[in-house]
Coordinates of C-alpha atoms and ligand atoms in Angstrom, one line a residue:
X1 CA -213.2 -192.7 -184.0
X2 CA -214.7 -193.9 -186.9
X3 CA -213.4 -197.2 -187.8
X4 CA -214.2 -198.4 -191.9
X5 CA -213.6 -201.7 -193.0
X6 CA -212.8 -202.8 -196.4
X7 CA -213.0 -205.5 -198.6
X8 CA -208.9 -205.3 -199.3
X9 CA -206.5 -202.8 -200.5
X10 CA -208.3 -201.4 -203.6
X11 CA -211.5 -201.1 -201.4
X12 CA -209.2 -199.5 -198.3
X13 CA -207.8 -197.1 -201.5
X14 CA -211.6 -196.3 -202.6
X15 CA -212.8 -195.6 -199.1
X16 CA -209.8 -193.0 -198.4
X17 CA -209.9 -191.5 -201.8
X18 CA -213.7 -190.8 -201.7
X19 CA -213.3 -189.2 -198.0
X20 CA -210.2 -187.1 -199.2
X21 CA -212.5 -185.9 -202.4
X22 CA -215.4 -184.6 -199.4
X23 CA -213.2 -183.2 -198.3
X24 CA -212.4 -181.0 -201.1
X25 CA -215.5 -180.6 -202.8
X26 CA -216.9 -179.0 -199.4
X27 CA -214.0 -177.0 -199.0
X28 CA -212.0 -176.4 -201.7
X29 CA -209.2 -174.7 -200.6
X30 CA -208.4 -177.6 -197.8
X31 CA -205.4 -177.7 -196.6
X32 CA -204.4 -181.9 -197.0
X33 CA -201.4 -183.5 -195.1
X34 CA -200.2 -186.2 -196.5
X35 CA -198.1 -188.8 -196.8
X36 CA -195.7 -191.0 -198.7
X37 CA -195.0 -195.1 -198.3
X38 CA -197.1 -197.9 -200.1
X39 CA -200.3 -197.8 -198.1
X40 CA -201.1 -194.0 -199.9
X41 CA -199.9 -195.1 -204.0
X42 CA -203.6 -196.9 -203.9
X43 CA -205.1 -193.7 -202.8
X44 CA -203.4 -191.1 -204.8
X45 CA -204.8 -193.2 -208.1
X46 CA -208.0 -192.9 -206.9
X47 CA -207.6 -189.3 -206.6
X48 CA -206.1 -189.0 -210.0
X49 CA -208.7 -191.1 -211.6
X50 CA -211.3 -188.6 -210.1
X51 CA -209.6 -185.8 -211.0
X52 CA -209.1 -187.1 -214.6
X53 CA -212.7 -187.9 -215.3
X54 CA -213.2 -184.0 -213.9
X55 CA -215.1 -184.7 -210.9
X56 CA -212.1 -183.5 -208.3
X57 CA -210.3 -179.8 -209.3
X58 CA -207.1 -179.5 -206.8
X59 CA -206.7 -175.7 -208.2
X60 CA -207.4 -174.2 -204.8
X61 CA -205.6 -177.0 -202.6
X62 CA -202.6 -176.8 -200.5
X63 CA -200.3 -179.5 -199.6
X64 CA -198.3 -179.8 -196.5
X65 CA -196.8 -183.5 -196.3
X66 CA -195.1 -185.1 -193.8
X67 CA -191.5 -185.5 -194.3
X68 CA -188.5 -185.7 -196.1
X69 CA -185.3 -187.7 -196.0
X70 CA -182.3 -185.2 -194.8
X71 CA -179.4 -185.1 -197.9
X72 CA -181.8 -186.6 -200.4
X73 CA -182.4 -183.8 -203.3
X74 CA -186.2 -183.2 -205.1
X75 CA -185.1 -184.4 -208.3
X76 CA -183.9 -188.0 -206.2
X77 CA -186.2 -190.7 -207.1
X78 CA -185.9 -191.9 -203.4
X79 CA -186.7 -188.6 -202.3
X80 CA -190.7 -187.7 -200.9
X81 CA -190.6 -184.5 -203.1
X82 CA -190.7 -186.8 -205.9
X83 CA -192.6 -189.9 -204.9
X84 CA -195.6 -187.0 -204.3
X85 CA -194.7 -185.9 -207.9
X86 CA -194.9 -189.1 -209.1
X87 CA -197.5 -190.5 -207.5
X88 CA -200.0 -187.9 -207.2
X89 CA -198.6 -183.8 -208.0
X90 CA -197.9 -184.3 -211.6
X91 CA -201.1 -185.5 -212.6
X92 CA -203.7 -183.3 -211.1
X93 CA -204.0 -179.7 -211.5
X94 CA -202.3 -178.3 -208.0
X95 CA -200.2 -175.4 -208.0
X96 CA -196.6 -175.8 -207.6
X97 CA -196.7 -172.9 -204.9
X98 CA -198.9 -174.5 -203.5
X99 CA -196.8 -177.6 -202.5
X100 CA -194.8 -177.7 -199.3
X101 CA -192.3 -181.0 -198.3
X102 CA -189.6 -180.4 -195.7
X103 CA -186.1 -179.6 -198.0
X104 CA -184.0 -182.6 -197.3
X105 CA -180.9 -180.6 -198.3
X106 CA -181.5 -177.8 -196.1
X107 CA -178.3 -178.8 -193.6
X108 CA -179.5 -176.4 -191.1
X109 CA -181.8 -178.5 -189.4
X110 CA -182.6 -175.6 -186.6
X111 CA -184.0 -173.2 -190.0
X112 CA -185.6 -175.9 -191.6
X113 CA -188.0 -176.8 -188.7
X114 CA -188.8 -173.5 -187.8
X115 CA -189.4 -172.7 -191.6
X116 CA -191.9 -175.4 -191.9
X117 CA -193.5 -175.1 -188.6
X118 CA -194.4 -171.1 -189.9
X119 CA -196.2 -172.5 -193.0
X120 CA -198.4 -175.5 -190.5
X121 CA -199.1 -172.0 -188.9
X122 CA -199.8 -170.2 -191.4
X123 CA -201.9 -173.4 -193.4
X124 CA -203.5 -175.2 -190.7
X125 CA -204.4 -179.1 -192.0
X126 CA -208.0 -179.9 -192.6
X127 CA -207.1 -183.3 -193.0
X128 CA -204.0 -185.1 -192.4
X129 CA -203.4 -188.6 -194.1
X130 CA -201.7 -191.0 -192.1
X131 CA -200.0 -194.0 -193.1
X132 CA -198.5 -197.0 -190.3
X133 CA -194.6 -197.0 -189.6
X134 CA -194.6 -201.3 -188.4
X135 CA -193.5 -199.7 -185.0
X136 CA -196.3 -197.6 -184.6
X137 CA -194.4 -194.3 -186.6
X138 CA -196.5 -191.7 -187.8
X139 CA -194.4 -189.3 -189.9
X140 CA -190.9 -190.2 -188.7
X141 CA -192.2 -189.2 -185.1
X142 CA -190.0 -192.6 -184.4
X143 CA -191.0 -194.1 -180.8
X144 CA -188.8 -192.6 -178.0
X145 CA -189.1 -191.8 -174.8
X146 CA -190.0 -188.5 -175.9
X147 CA -191.8 -187.2 -178.6
X148 CA -192.1 -183.5 -179.8
X149 CA -194.6 -180.6 -180.9
X150 CA -192.7 -179.6 -184.0
X151 CA -190.7 -180.4 -186.6
X152 CA -188.0 -182.2 -185.9
X153 CA -184.8 -183.8 -187.3
X154 CA -185.0 -187.2 -186.2
X155 CA -182.7 -190.0 -186.5
X156 CA -184.5 -192.5 -188.2
X157 CA -185.5 -196.3 -186.1
X158 CA -183.6 -199.2 -187.5
X159 CA -187.5 -201.0 -188.3
X160 CA -188.0 -197.5 -190.2
X161 CA -184.3 -198.2 -192.1
X162 CA -185.2 -201.9 -192.5
X163 CA -188.8 -201.2 -194.1
X164 CA -187.6 -198.6 -196.4
X165 CA -184.7 -200.4 -197.4
X166 CA -186.4 -201.8 -200.4
X167 CA -186.9 -198.1 -202.3
X168 CA -183.3 -198.0 -202.5
X169 CA -180.1 -200.2 -203.7
X170 CA -178.4 -200.9 -200.4
X171 CA -179.5 -200.5 -196.7
X172 CA -176.5 -198.1 -196.7
X173 CA -178.1 -195.9 -199.1
X174 CA -180.9 -194.8 -196.8
X175 CA -180.4 -191.9 -195.1
X176 CA -180.3 -191.6 -191.2
X177 CA -181.8 -189.2 -190.4
X178 CA -185.3 -186.7 -191.7
X179 CA -187.1 -183.9 -191.3
X180 CA -190.7 -184.4 -189.6
X181 CA -194.1 -182.5 -189.0
X182 CA -194.4 -183.1 -185.3
X183 CA -196.7 -184.6 -183.0
X184 CA -198.4 -181.5 -182.5
X185 CA -199.5 -180.5 -185.7
X186 CA -200.2 -183.8 -186.4
X187 CA -202.6 -183.8 -183.5
X188 CA -204.3 -180.0 -184.7
X189 CA -205.3 -181.3 -188.1
X190 CA -209.0 -180.9 -187.8
X191 CA -209.4 -184.5 -189.2
X192 CA -207.0 -187.5 -189.4
X193 CA -207.5 -190.5 -191.6
X194 CA -205.0 -193.3 -191.0
X195 CA -204.4 -196.1 -193.6
X196 CA -203.4 -199.0 -192.6
X197 CA -203.0 -202.2 -195.4
X198 CA -202.2 -206.2 -195.1
X199 CA -201.9 -208.7 -191.8
X200 CA -198.3 -207.1 -190.9
X201 CA -199.9 -204.5 -189.5
X202 CA -202.6 -205.8 -187.6
X203 CA -200.5 -205.9 -184.2
X204 CA -199.2 -202.0 -184.5
X205 CA -203.0 -201.2 -185.3
X206 CA -204.2 -202.9 -182.2
X207 CA -201.8 -201.4 -180.2
X208 CA -202.1 -198.0 -182.1
X209 CA -205.9 -198.2 -181.4
X210 CA -206.3 -199.9 -178.1
X211 CA -203.3 -200.1 -176.2
X212 CA -202.3 -198.0 -173.4
X213 CA -201.2 -194.1 -174.4
X214 CA -197.3 -194.4 -175.2
X215 CA -194.8 -192.3 -177.1
X216 CA -193.0 -195.5 -177.4
X217 CA -196.5 -195.7 -180.3
X218 CA -196.5 -192.6 -181.1
X219 CA -199.8 -193.7 -183.3
X220 CA -201.4 -194.5 -179.8
X221 CA -201.6 -190.8 -179.6
X222 CA -204.1 -190.7 -181.6
X223 CA -206.8 -192.0 -179.5
X224 CA -207.2 -188.5 -178.1
X225 CA -207.9 -186.5 -181.1
X226 CA -211.3 -185.6 -181.6
X227 CA -212.0 -186.6 -185.4
X228 CA -209.8 -190.0 -186.2
X229 CA -210.9 -191.5 -189.6
X230 CA -209.6 -195.1 -189.8
X231 CA -209.1 -196.9 -192.8
X232 CA -208.2 -200.6 -192.8
X233 CA -208.8 -203.8 -194.8
X234 CA -209.3 -207.6 -193.6
X235 CA -206.3 -208.3 -193.0
X236 CA -204.9 -204.7 -190.8
X237 CA -208.0 -204.5 -188.9
X238 CA -208.3 -208.2 -187.7
X239 CA -207.8 -207.9 -184.2
X240 CA -210.0 -204.6 -184.2
X241 CA -213.2 -205.6 -186.1
X242 CA -214.7 -209.0 -186.7
Ligands
LIG301 P1 -195.8 -198.1 -195.6 O1 -195.5 -196.9 -194.7 O2 -197.3 -197.3 -195.7 O3 -195.0 -198.7 -196.8 O4 -196.4 -199.4 -194.6 C1 -195.7 -196.6 -193.5 C2 -195.3 -195.6 -192.9 O5 -194.1 -195.9 -192.8 O6 -195.9 -194.6 -192.6

């Protein structure tokens, strides 16, 4: 595991974007596993800057997003498809046919999970970007007695609903279930880049990286990954790096 300590959120975003850009430069046809949430927004801004300045080309890149809310259409501003278009895809030259996100509109959960697992199998992930949930979730793999290897249909934890309700008008509008890439797919990614910002993440980041391996902190399984890179800022790393 390598841990990089950034000065602040902007610096964290630059470091994370540099790592992703290096991946694309070394392998233009990279498969990127991508994440939504507040933390990666700055990283995506930095990637867009690199693209606009002519330093980074996404024409052969494929993306596979971690998760999507069930019932939300891609046009819904709260959907993760919309988030990705708005925060990255609309601003770089990735091809629409190379973008993969679970379909929140497919209510046949078995079929959608199977379809997404096929996508991942055909396109092994070179670099998986991850944020860290307040409860230690990665993707929407929530703390539980068991975790799933493959794509699965999950009930969102109350901690996740609480954290994500800021994006919705009312708490009742937050979908209760989602599709998420499974832990096996995340762990099989060649490289994992975990980003966490702010003191609010300090305790859970410490538990994830130094605590016992437990399905109650899904991110703790990342300790087993061979090529885990963590980028945090002063706040999130306060119990880890001095
Ligand atoms: P955040 O979410 O980046 O908005 O903190 C992280 C997550 O829930 O995975």
